[in-house]
């Protein structure tokens, strides 16, 4: 990176800004995964660096508030604040971060605020009710355990009544949402809800690029072995993201 800087954003939110070049590049706001309770700027530092380098974009990583101390909707509000402030070309996230990215877009749409042109969702949570078949099929013996997932969602939404209304897959209307790049993994408990969300967004009129990575598990974006199948999947994702970003005008940013 030409420059990596920790800074404070709106409401004192801690951010990390990655710049691969001296010249301004399109900005991607990134929300890390971690089941709403784990993860931070350091756990996903390498991922953000790889996105910035491979896609020739600036990345602004968000250290959002986490549960159980800060349950729903605190982290969504943090990502919304950063999107309003930074006005990025895209918002991205993996797992719970993908959930936060798309929920923030829903909040912005409903408020009539400007939206990023693109949302990038990597193995995202989209159904907090845990009612999809892959939760049972892939929730034991793979990277994401169904018991942990249920526990994490309880920390995020302690009141079960909140879970369906807080699930983007179950939103009544997805019209007006940004175009999307959605990548899921075959051996992931969240596979079906990610696939279903891609389908619903496309039905609502968004341009959606979506595929399922065969044989991979949840969290493949974090694998650091350059010779792995996960690294090849990362390259496919980054190539597609770079192509989609190149097709968009550079927005003003750099607050």
Coordinates of C-alpha atoms in Angstrom, one line a residue:
X1 CA 0.0 0.0 0.0
X2 CA 1.1 3.5 -0.7
X3 CA -0.6 4.6 2.5
X4 CA -2.6 3.0 5.4
X5 CA -4.1 5.4 7.9
X6 CA -6.3 4.9 11.0
X7 CA -8.7 7.8 11.4
X8 CA -11.9 8.8 13.0
X9 CA -15.1 9.1 11.0
X10 CA -18.6 10.3 11.9
X11 CA -19.5 9.8 15.6
X12 CA -15.9 8.9 16.4
X13 CA -16.1 5.6 14.5
X14 CA -12.6 4.2 14.0
X15 CA -11.7 3.6 10.3
X16 CA -8.7 2.3 8.4
X17 CA -8.1 3.8 5.0
X18 CA -6.0 1.8 2.5
X19 CA -4.6 3.6 -0.6
X20 CA -2.8 1.5 -3.3
X21 CA -1.8 4.6 -5.2
X22 CA -1.0 8.3 -4.8
X23 CA -3.8 9.1 -7.2
X24 CA -7.4 8.9 -5.9
X25 CA -9.1 5.7 -6.7
X26 CA -12.8 4.6 -6.3
X27 CA -13.6 4.0 -2.7
X28 CA -15.0 0.7 -1.2
X29 CA -16.3 0.8 2.4
X30 CA -15.7 -2.6 4.0
X31 CA -17.5 -4.2 7.0
X32 CA -15.7 -7.2 8.5
X33 CA -17.2 -10.5 9.5
X34 CA -17.2 -12.1 12.9
X35 CA -20.8 -13.1 13.8
X36 CA -21.6 -9.6 15.0
X37 CA -19.4 -10.1 18.1
X38 CA -15.9 -10.9 16.9
X39 CA -13.5 -9.4 14.4
X40 CA -11.9 -6.0 14.1
X41 CA -9.7 -3.9 11.7
X42 CA -6.8 -6.2 12.4
X43 CA -8.5 -9.5 11.7
X44 CA -9.3 -8.3 8.2
X45 CA -6.3 -6.2 7.5
X46 CA -4.8 -8.6 5.0
X47 CA -8.2 -9.0 3.2
X48 CA -8.6 -5.2 2.9
X49 CA -5.0 -4.9 1.6
X50 CA -5.7 -7.6 -1.0
X51 CA -8.9 -5.9 -2.2
X52 CA -7.2 -2.6 -2.5
X53 CA -4.2 -4.0 -4.4
X54 CA -6.1 -6.5 -6.7
X55 CA -9.0 -4.2 -7.5
X56 CA -7.1 -0.9 -7.7
X57 CA -9.5 0.8 -5.2
X58 CA -9.2 2.6 -1.9
X59 CA -10.7 0.6 1.0
X60 CA -12.2 2.2 4.1
X61 CA -12.6 -0.5 6.8
X62 CA -15.2 0.2 9.6
X63 CA -14.6 -0.7 13.2
X64 CA -18.3 -0.9 14.0
X65 CA -19.8 -1.5 17.4
X66 CA -20.3 -5.2 18.3
X67 CA -22.5 -7.3 20.5
X68 CA -23.5 -8.2 23.0
X69 CA -22.7 -4.8 24.5
X70 CA -24.1 -3.1 21.3
X71 CA -26.9 -5.2 19.9
X72 CA -29.1 -4.6 16.8
X73 CA -29.2 -2.1 15.2
X74 CA -26.0 -0.4 16.5
X75 CA -23.5 -1.8 13.9
X76 CA -26.0 -1.1 11.0
X77 CA -26.2 2.5 12.2
X78 CA -22.4 2.8 12.2
X79 CA -22.1 1.5 8.6
X80 CA -24.9 3.8 7.5
X81 CA -23.1 6.8 9.1
X82 CA -19.9 5.9 7.3
X83 CA -21.7 5.5 3.9
X84 CA -23.4 8.9 4.3
X85 CA -20.0 10.5 5.2
X86 CA -17.8 8.8 2.6
X87 CA -20.1 8.4 -0.4
X88 CA -18.3 5.3 -1.7
X89 CA -18.6 3.6 -5.1
X90 CA -19.3 0.3 -3.3
X91 CA -19.9 -1.2 0.1
X92 CA -18.6 -4.7 0.8
X93 CA -18.5 -7.2 3.6
X94 CA -18.0 -10.9 4.4
X95 CA -20.4 -12.9 6.6
X96 CA -21.9 -10.6 9.2
X97 CA -20.2 -7.8 7.4
X98 CA -22.1 -8.6 4.2
X99 CA -25.3 -8.5 6.3
X100 CA -24.3 -5.1 7.6
X101 CA -23.5 -3.8 4.1
X102 CA -26.8 -4.7 2.6
X103 CA -28.8 -3.7 5.7
X104 CA -27.1 -0.3 5.6
X105 CA -28.2 0.0 1.9
X106 CA -31.8 -0.8 2.9
X107 CA -31.7 1.9 5.6
X108 CA -30.3 4.5 3.1
X109 CA -32.9 3.5 0.5
X110 CA -35.8 3.9 3.0
X111 CA -34.4 7.3 4.1
X112 CA -34.2 8.5 0.5
X113 CA -30.4 8.9 0.9
X114 CA -27.8 8.3 -1.9
X115 CA -26.7 4.7 -2.3
X116 CA -23.5 3.1 -3.3
X117 CA -23.7 1.9 -6.9
X118 CA -22.6 -1.6 -5.8
X119 CA -22.9 -3.9 -2.8
X120 CA -20.4 -6.8 -2.5
X121 CA -21.6 -9.6 -0.3
X122 CA -19.3 -12.5 0.5
X123 CA -21.0 -15.5 2.2
X124 CA -23.5 -13.1 3.8
X125 CA -26.0 -13.6 6.6
X126 CA -29.4 -12.6 5.2
X127 CA -31.9 -14.7 7.3
X128 CA -31.5 -14.3 11.1
X129 CA -34.3 -16.8 11.6
X130 CA -32.0 -19.6 10.6
X131 CA -34.7 -21.3 8.6
X132 CA -32.7 -22.2 5.4
X133 CA -31.9 -25.8 4.7
X134 CA -28.1 -25.3 4.5
X135 CA -28.1 -24.4 8.2
X136 CA -28.8 -28.0 9.0
X137 CA -27.0 -29.5 6.0
X138 CA -23.7 -27.6 6.4
X139 CA -23.9 -26.5 10.0
X140 CA -21.7 -29.2 11.5
X141 CA -18.2 -30.2 10.5
X142 CA -17.6 -27.2 8.3
X143 CA -16.1 -23.8 9.0
X144 CA -19.2 -22.2 10.4
X145 CA -21.0 -24.2 13.1
X146 CA -24.8 -23.8 13.4
X147 CA -24.6 -23.7 17.2
X148 CA -22.1 -20.8 17.1
X149 CA -24.3 -19.1 14.5
X150 CA -27.4 -19.4 16.7
X151 CA -25.4 -18.0 19.7
X152 CA -24.0 -15.1 17.7
X153 CA -27.4 -14.1 16.4
X154 CA -28.7 -14.2 20.0
X155 CA -26.0 -11.7 20.9
X156 CA -27.0 -9.5 18.0
X157 CA -30.8 -9.8 18.3
X158 CA -31.6 -10.9 21.9
X159 CA -35.3 -10.5 21.3
X160 CA -36.4 -13.2 18.7
X161 CA -39.2 -10.9 17.6
X162 CA -36.5 -8.7 15.9
X163 CA -35.0 -11.4 13.8
X164 CA -37.4 -11.6 10.9
X165 CA -37.8 -7.8 10.5
X166 CA -33.9 -7.5 10.7
X167 CA -33.4 -10.1 8.0
X168 CA -32.7 -8.6 4.5
X169 CA -33.9 -11.8 2.8
X170 CA -37.3 -11.4 4.4
X171 CA -37.7 -7.7 3.6
X172 CA -41.0 -6.9 2.0
X173 CA -39.5 -4.9 -0.9
X174 CA -36.0 -4.9 -2.3
X175 CA -36.7 -2.5 -5.2
X176 CA -34.3 0.4 -5.5
X177 CA -31.4 -1.5 -4.0
X178 CA -27.9 -1.2 -5.5
X179 CA -26.5 -3.7 -8.0
X180 CA -24.8 -6.6 -6.3
X181 CA -21.9 -9.0 -6.5
X182 CA -22.7 -12.0 -4.3
X183 CA -20.4 -15.0 -3.8
X184 CA -21.5 -17.9 -1.7
X185 CA -19.7 -21.2 -0.8
X186 CA -21.0 -24.7 -1.3
X187 CA -20.1 -26.0 2.1
X188 CA -21.4 -23.0 4.1
X189 CA -24.3 -23.0 6.5
X190 CA -25.2 -19.6 5.1
X191 CA -25.2 -20.8 1.5
X192 CA -28.9 -21.0 0.8
X193 CA -29.8 -17.6 2.3
X194 CA -27.0 -16.0 0.3
X195 CA -28.2 -17.7 -2.9
X196 CA -31.8 -16.8 -2.2
X197 CA -31.0 -13.2 -1.5
X198 CA -29.2 -12.9 -4.8
X199 CA -32.3 -14.3 -6.5
X200 CA -34.6 -11.8 -4.7
X201 CA -32.4 -8.8 -5.6
X202 CA -32.4 -9.8 -9.2
X203 CA -36.2 -10.2 -9.2
X204 CA -36.5 -6.7 -7.7
X205 CA -34.5 -5.2 -10.7
X206 CA -31.0 -5.0 -9.4
X207 CA -28.2 -6.2 -11.7
X208 CA -26.8 -9.2 -9.8
X209 CA -23.6 -11.1 -10.5
X210 CA -23.7 -14.2 -8.4
X211 CA -22.0 -17.6 -8.2
X212 CA -21.4 -20.3 -5.6
X213 CA -17.9 -21.5 -5.1
X214 CA -17.8 -25.3 -5.3
X215 CA -16.3 -27.3 -2.4
X216 CA -15.4 -24.2 -0.4
X217 CA -16.4 -23.3 3.2
X218 CA -17.5 -20.2 5.0
X219 CA -14.7 -17.7 5.4
X220 CA -12.7 -18.6 2.3
X221 CA -12.0 -14.9 1.8
X222 CA -9.7 -15.0 4.9
X223 CA -7.4 -17.9 3.7
X224 CA -3.8 -16.6 3.2
X225 CA -2.3 -19.6 1.4
X226 CA -1.6 -18.3 -2.2
X227 CA -1.6 -21.9 -3.5
X228 CA -5.1 -22.8 -2.1
X229 CA -8.4 -23.2 -3.8
X230 CA -9.6 -20.3 -1.6
X231 CA -6.9 -18.1 -3.1
X232 CA -8.2 -18.9 -6.6
X233 CA -11.7 -18.1 -5.5
X234 CA -10.5 -14.8 -4.1
X235 CA -8.9 -14.0 -7.4
X236 CA -12.2 -14.6 -9.2
X237 CA -14.0 -12.4 -6.8
X238 CA -11.4 -9.6 -7.1
X239 CA -11.4 -9.8 -10.9
X240 CA -15.1 -9.4 -11.0
X241 CA -15.2 -6.6 -8.4
X242 CA -12.5 -4.7 -10.3
X243 CA -14.4 -5.0 -13.6
X244 CA -17.6 -3.8 -12.0
X245 CA -15.9 -0.8 -10.3
X246 CA -14.3 0.1 -13.7
X247 CA -17.7 0.3 -15.2
X248 CA -18.8 3.0 -12.7
X249 CA -17.8 6.7 -12.6
X250 CA -15.5 7.7 -9.7
X251 CA -17.7 9.3 -7.0
X252 CA -16.5 12.2 -4.8
X253 CA -15.0 11.0 -1.6
X254 CA -12.2 11.6 0.9
X255 CA -14.0 13.4 3.7

